[in-house]
Short mmCIF file of N, CA and C in Angstrom, two decimals:
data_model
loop_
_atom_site.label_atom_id
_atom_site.label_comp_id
_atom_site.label_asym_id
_atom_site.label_seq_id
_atom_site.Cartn_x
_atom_site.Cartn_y
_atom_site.Cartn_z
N UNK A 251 0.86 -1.17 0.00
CA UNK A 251 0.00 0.00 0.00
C UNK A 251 0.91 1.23 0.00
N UNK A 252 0.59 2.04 -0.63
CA UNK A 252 1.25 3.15 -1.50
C UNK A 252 0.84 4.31 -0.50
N UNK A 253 0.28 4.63 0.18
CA UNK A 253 -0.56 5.56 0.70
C UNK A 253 0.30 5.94 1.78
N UNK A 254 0.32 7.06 2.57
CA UNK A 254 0.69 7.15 3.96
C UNK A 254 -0.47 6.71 5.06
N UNK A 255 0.19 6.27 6.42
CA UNK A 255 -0.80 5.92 7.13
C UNK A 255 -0.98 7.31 7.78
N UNK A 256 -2.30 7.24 8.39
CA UNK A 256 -2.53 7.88 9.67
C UNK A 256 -3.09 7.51 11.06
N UNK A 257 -3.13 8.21 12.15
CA UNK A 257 -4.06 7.69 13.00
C UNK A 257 -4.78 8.82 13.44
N UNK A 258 -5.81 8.63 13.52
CA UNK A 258 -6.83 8.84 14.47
C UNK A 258 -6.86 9.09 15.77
N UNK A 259 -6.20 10.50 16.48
CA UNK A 259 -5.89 10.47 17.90
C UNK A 259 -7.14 10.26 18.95
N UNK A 260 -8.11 10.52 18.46
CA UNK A 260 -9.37 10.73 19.23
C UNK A 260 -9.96 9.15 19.39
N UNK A 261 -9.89 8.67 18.24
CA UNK A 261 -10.38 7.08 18.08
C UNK A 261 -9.37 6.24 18.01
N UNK A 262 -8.33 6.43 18.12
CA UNK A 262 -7.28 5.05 17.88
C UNK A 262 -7.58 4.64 17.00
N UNK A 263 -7.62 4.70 15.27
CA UNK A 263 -7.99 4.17 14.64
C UNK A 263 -6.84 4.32 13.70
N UNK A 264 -6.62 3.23 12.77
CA UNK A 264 -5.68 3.64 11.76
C UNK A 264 -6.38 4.10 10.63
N UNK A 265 -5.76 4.56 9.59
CA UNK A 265 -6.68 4.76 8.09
C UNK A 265 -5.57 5.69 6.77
N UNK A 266 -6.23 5.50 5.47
CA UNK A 266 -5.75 6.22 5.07
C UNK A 266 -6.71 7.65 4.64
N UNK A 267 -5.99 8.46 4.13
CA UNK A 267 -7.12 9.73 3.86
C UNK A 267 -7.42 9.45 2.50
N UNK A 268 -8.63 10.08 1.66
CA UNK A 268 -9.54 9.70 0.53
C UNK A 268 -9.94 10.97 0.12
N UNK A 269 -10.14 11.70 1.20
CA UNK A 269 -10.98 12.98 0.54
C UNK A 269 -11.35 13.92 1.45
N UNK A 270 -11.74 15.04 1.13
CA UNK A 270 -12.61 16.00 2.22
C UNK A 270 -14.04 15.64 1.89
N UNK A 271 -15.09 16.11 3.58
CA UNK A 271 -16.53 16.24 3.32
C UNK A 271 -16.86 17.59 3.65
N UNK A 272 -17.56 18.52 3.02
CA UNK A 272 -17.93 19.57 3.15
C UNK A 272 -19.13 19.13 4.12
N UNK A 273 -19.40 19.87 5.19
CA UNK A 273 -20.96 20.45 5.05
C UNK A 273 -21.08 21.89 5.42
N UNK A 274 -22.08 22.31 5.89
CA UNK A 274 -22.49 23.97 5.80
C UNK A 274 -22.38 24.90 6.90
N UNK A 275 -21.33 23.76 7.83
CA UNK A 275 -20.60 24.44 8.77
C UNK A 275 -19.22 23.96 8.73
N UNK A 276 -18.60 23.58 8.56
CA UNK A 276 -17.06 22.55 8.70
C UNK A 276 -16.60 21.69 7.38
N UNK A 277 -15.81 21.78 7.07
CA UNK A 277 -14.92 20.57 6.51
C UNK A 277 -14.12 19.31 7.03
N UNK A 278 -14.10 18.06 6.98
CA UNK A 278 -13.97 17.40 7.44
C UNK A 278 -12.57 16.73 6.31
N UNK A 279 -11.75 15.85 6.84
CA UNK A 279 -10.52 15.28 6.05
C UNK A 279 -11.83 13.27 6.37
N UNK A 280 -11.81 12.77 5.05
CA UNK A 280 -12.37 11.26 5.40
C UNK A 280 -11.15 10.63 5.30
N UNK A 281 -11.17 9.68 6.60
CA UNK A 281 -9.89 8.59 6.86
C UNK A 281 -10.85 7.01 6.41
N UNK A 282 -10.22 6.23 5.52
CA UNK A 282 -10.95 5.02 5.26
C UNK A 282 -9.65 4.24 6.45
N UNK A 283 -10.40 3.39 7.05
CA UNK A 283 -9.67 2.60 7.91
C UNK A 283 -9.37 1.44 7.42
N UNK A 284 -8.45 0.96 7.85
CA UNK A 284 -7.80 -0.69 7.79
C UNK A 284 -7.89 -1.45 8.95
N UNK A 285 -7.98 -2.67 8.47
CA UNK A 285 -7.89 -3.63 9.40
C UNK A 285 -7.13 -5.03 9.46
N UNK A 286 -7.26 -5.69 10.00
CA UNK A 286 -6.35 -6.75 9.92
C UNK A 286 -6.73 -7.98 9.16
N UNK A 287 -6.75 -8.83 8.04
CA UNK A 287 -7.39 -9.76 7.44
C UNK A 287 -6.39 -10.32 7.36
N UNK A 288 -6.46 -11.87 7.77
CA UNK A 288 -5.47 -12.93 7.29
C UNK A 288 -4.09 -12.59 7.61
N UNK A 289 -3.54 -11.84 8.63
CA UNK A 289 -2.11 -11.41 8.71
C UNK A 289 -1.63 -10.63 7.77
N UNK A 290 -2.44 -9.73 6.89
CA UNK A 290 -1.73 -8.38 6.08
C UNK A 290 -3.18 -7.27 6.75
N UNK A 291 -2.22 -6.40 6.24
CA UNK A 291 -3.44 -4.88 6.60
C UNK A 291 -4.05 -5.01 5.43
N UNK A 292 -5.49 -4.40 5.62
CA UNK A 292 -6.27 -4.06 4.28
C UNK A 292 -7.28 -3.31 4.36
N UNK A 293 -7.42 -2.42 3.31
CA UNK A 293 -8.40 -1.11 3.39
C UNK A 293 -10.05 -1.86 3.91
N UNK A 294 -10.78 -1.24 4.80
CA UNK A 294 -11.99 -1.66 5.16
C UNK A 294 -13.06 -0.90 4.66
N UNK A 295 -14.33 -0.97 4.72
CA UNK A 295 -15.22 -0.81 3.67
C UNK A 295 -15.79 0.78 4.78
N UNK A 296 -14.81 0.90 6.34
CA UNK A 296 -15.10 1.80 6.77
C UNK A 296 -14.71 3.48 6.99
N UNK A 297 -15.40 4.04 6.70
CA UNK A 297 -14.36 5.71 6.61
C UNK A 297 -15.29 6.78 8.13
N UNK A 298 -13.97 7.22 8.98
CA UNK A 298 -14.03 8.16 9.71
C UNK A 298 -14.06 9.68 9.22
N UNK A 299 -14.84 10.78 9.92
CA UNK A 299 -14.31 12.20 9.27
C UNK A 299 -13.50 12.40 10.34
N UNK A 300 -12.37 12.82 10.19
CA UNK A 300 -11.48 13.62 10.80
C UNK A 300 -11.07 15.18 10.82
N UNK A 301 -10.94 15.47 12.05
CA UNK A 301 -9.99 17.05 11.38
C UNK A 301 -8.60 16.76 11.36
N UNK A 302 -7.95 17.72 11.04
CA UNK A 302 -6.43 17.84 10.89
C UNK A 302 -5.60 17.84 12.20
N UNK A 303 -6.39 18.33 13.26
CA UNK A 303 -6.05 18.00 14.66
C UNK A 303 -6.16 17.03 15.41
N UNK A 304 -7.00 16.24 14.36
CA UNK A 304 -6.66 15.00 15.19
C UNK A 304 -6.08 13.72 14.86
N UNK A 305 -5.54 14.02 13.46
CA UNK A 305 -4.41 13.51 12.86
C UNK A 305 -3.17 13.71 13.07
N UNK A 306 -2.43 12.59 13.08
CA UNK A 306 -1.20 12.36 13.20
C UNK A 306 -0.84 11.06 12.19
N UNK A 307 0.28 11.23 10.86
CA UNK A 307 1.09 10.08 10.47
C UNK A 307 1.72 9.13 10.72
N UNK A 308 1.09 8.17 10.62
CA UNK A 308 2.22 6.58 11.64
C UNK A 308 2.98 5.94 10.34
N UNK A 309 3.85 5.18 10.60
CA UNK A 309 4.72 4.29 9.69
C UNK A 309 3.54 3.12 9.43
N UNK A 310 4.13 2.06 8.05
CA UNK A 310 3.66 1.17 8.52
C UNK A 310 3.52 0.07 9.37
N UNK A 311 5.08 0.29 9.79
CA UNK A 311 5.32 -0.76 11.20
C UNK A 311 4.86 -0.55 12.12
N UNK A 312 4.16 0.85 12.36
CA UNK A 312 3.59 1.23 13.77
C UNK A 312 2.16 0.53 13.67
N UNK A 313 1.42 0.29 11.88
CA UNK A 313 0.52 -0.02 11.91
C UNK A 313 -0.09 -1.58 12.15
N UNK A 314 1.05 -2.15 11.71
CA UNK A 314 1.34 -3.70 11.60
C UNK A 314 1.42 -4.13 12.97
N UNK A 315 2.16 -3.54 13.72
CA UNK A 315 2.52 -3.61 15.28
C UNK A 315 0.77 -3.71 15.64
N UNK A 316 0.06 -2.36 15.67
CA UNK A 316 -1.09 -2.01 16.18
C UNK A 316 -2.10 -3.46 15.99
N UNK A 317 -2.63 -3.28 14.49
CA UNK A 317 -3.42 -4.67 14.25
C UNK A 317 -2.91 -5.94 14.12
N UNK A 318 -1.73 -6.09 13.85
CA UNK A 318 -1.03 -7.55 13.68
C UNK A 318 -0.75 -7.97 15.08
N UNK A 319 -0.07 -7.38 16.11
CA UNK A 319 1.19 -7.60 17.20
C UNK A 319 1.99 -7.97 16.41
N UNK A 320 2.87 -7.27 15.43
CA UNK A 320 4.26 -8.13 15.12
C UNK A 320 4.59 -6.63 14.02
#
């Protein structure tokens, strides 16, 4: 996976980013999350809105560590 990771400080969540959501007060950054299948990471069919504050960039070993243990 080509992407940078991120996490999710508020949710502990990993993900990558996809896009912004407008609405008619705020902009939001969408994080699609990953999860663990079969011992590799893989994009999940789920997406968080995030702000920029509550993002932070992880490696992927930090991510592998997180959902794998290893």
């Amino acid at each position: 996976m080509s992407k940078p990771f991120y996490k999710n400080k508020l949710a502990g969540s990993y993900g990558v980013l996809e896009g912004q959501v407008f609405s008619s007060q705020s902009s939001f950054l969408q994080l699609r999350l990953v999860n663990a299948v079969g011992g590799m990471v893989e994009l999940s069919h789920q997406h968080e809105n995030v702000t920029t504050e509550n993002l932070v960039q992880v490696s992927p070993e930090e991510v592998q560590k997180a959902l794998l243990g290893f």
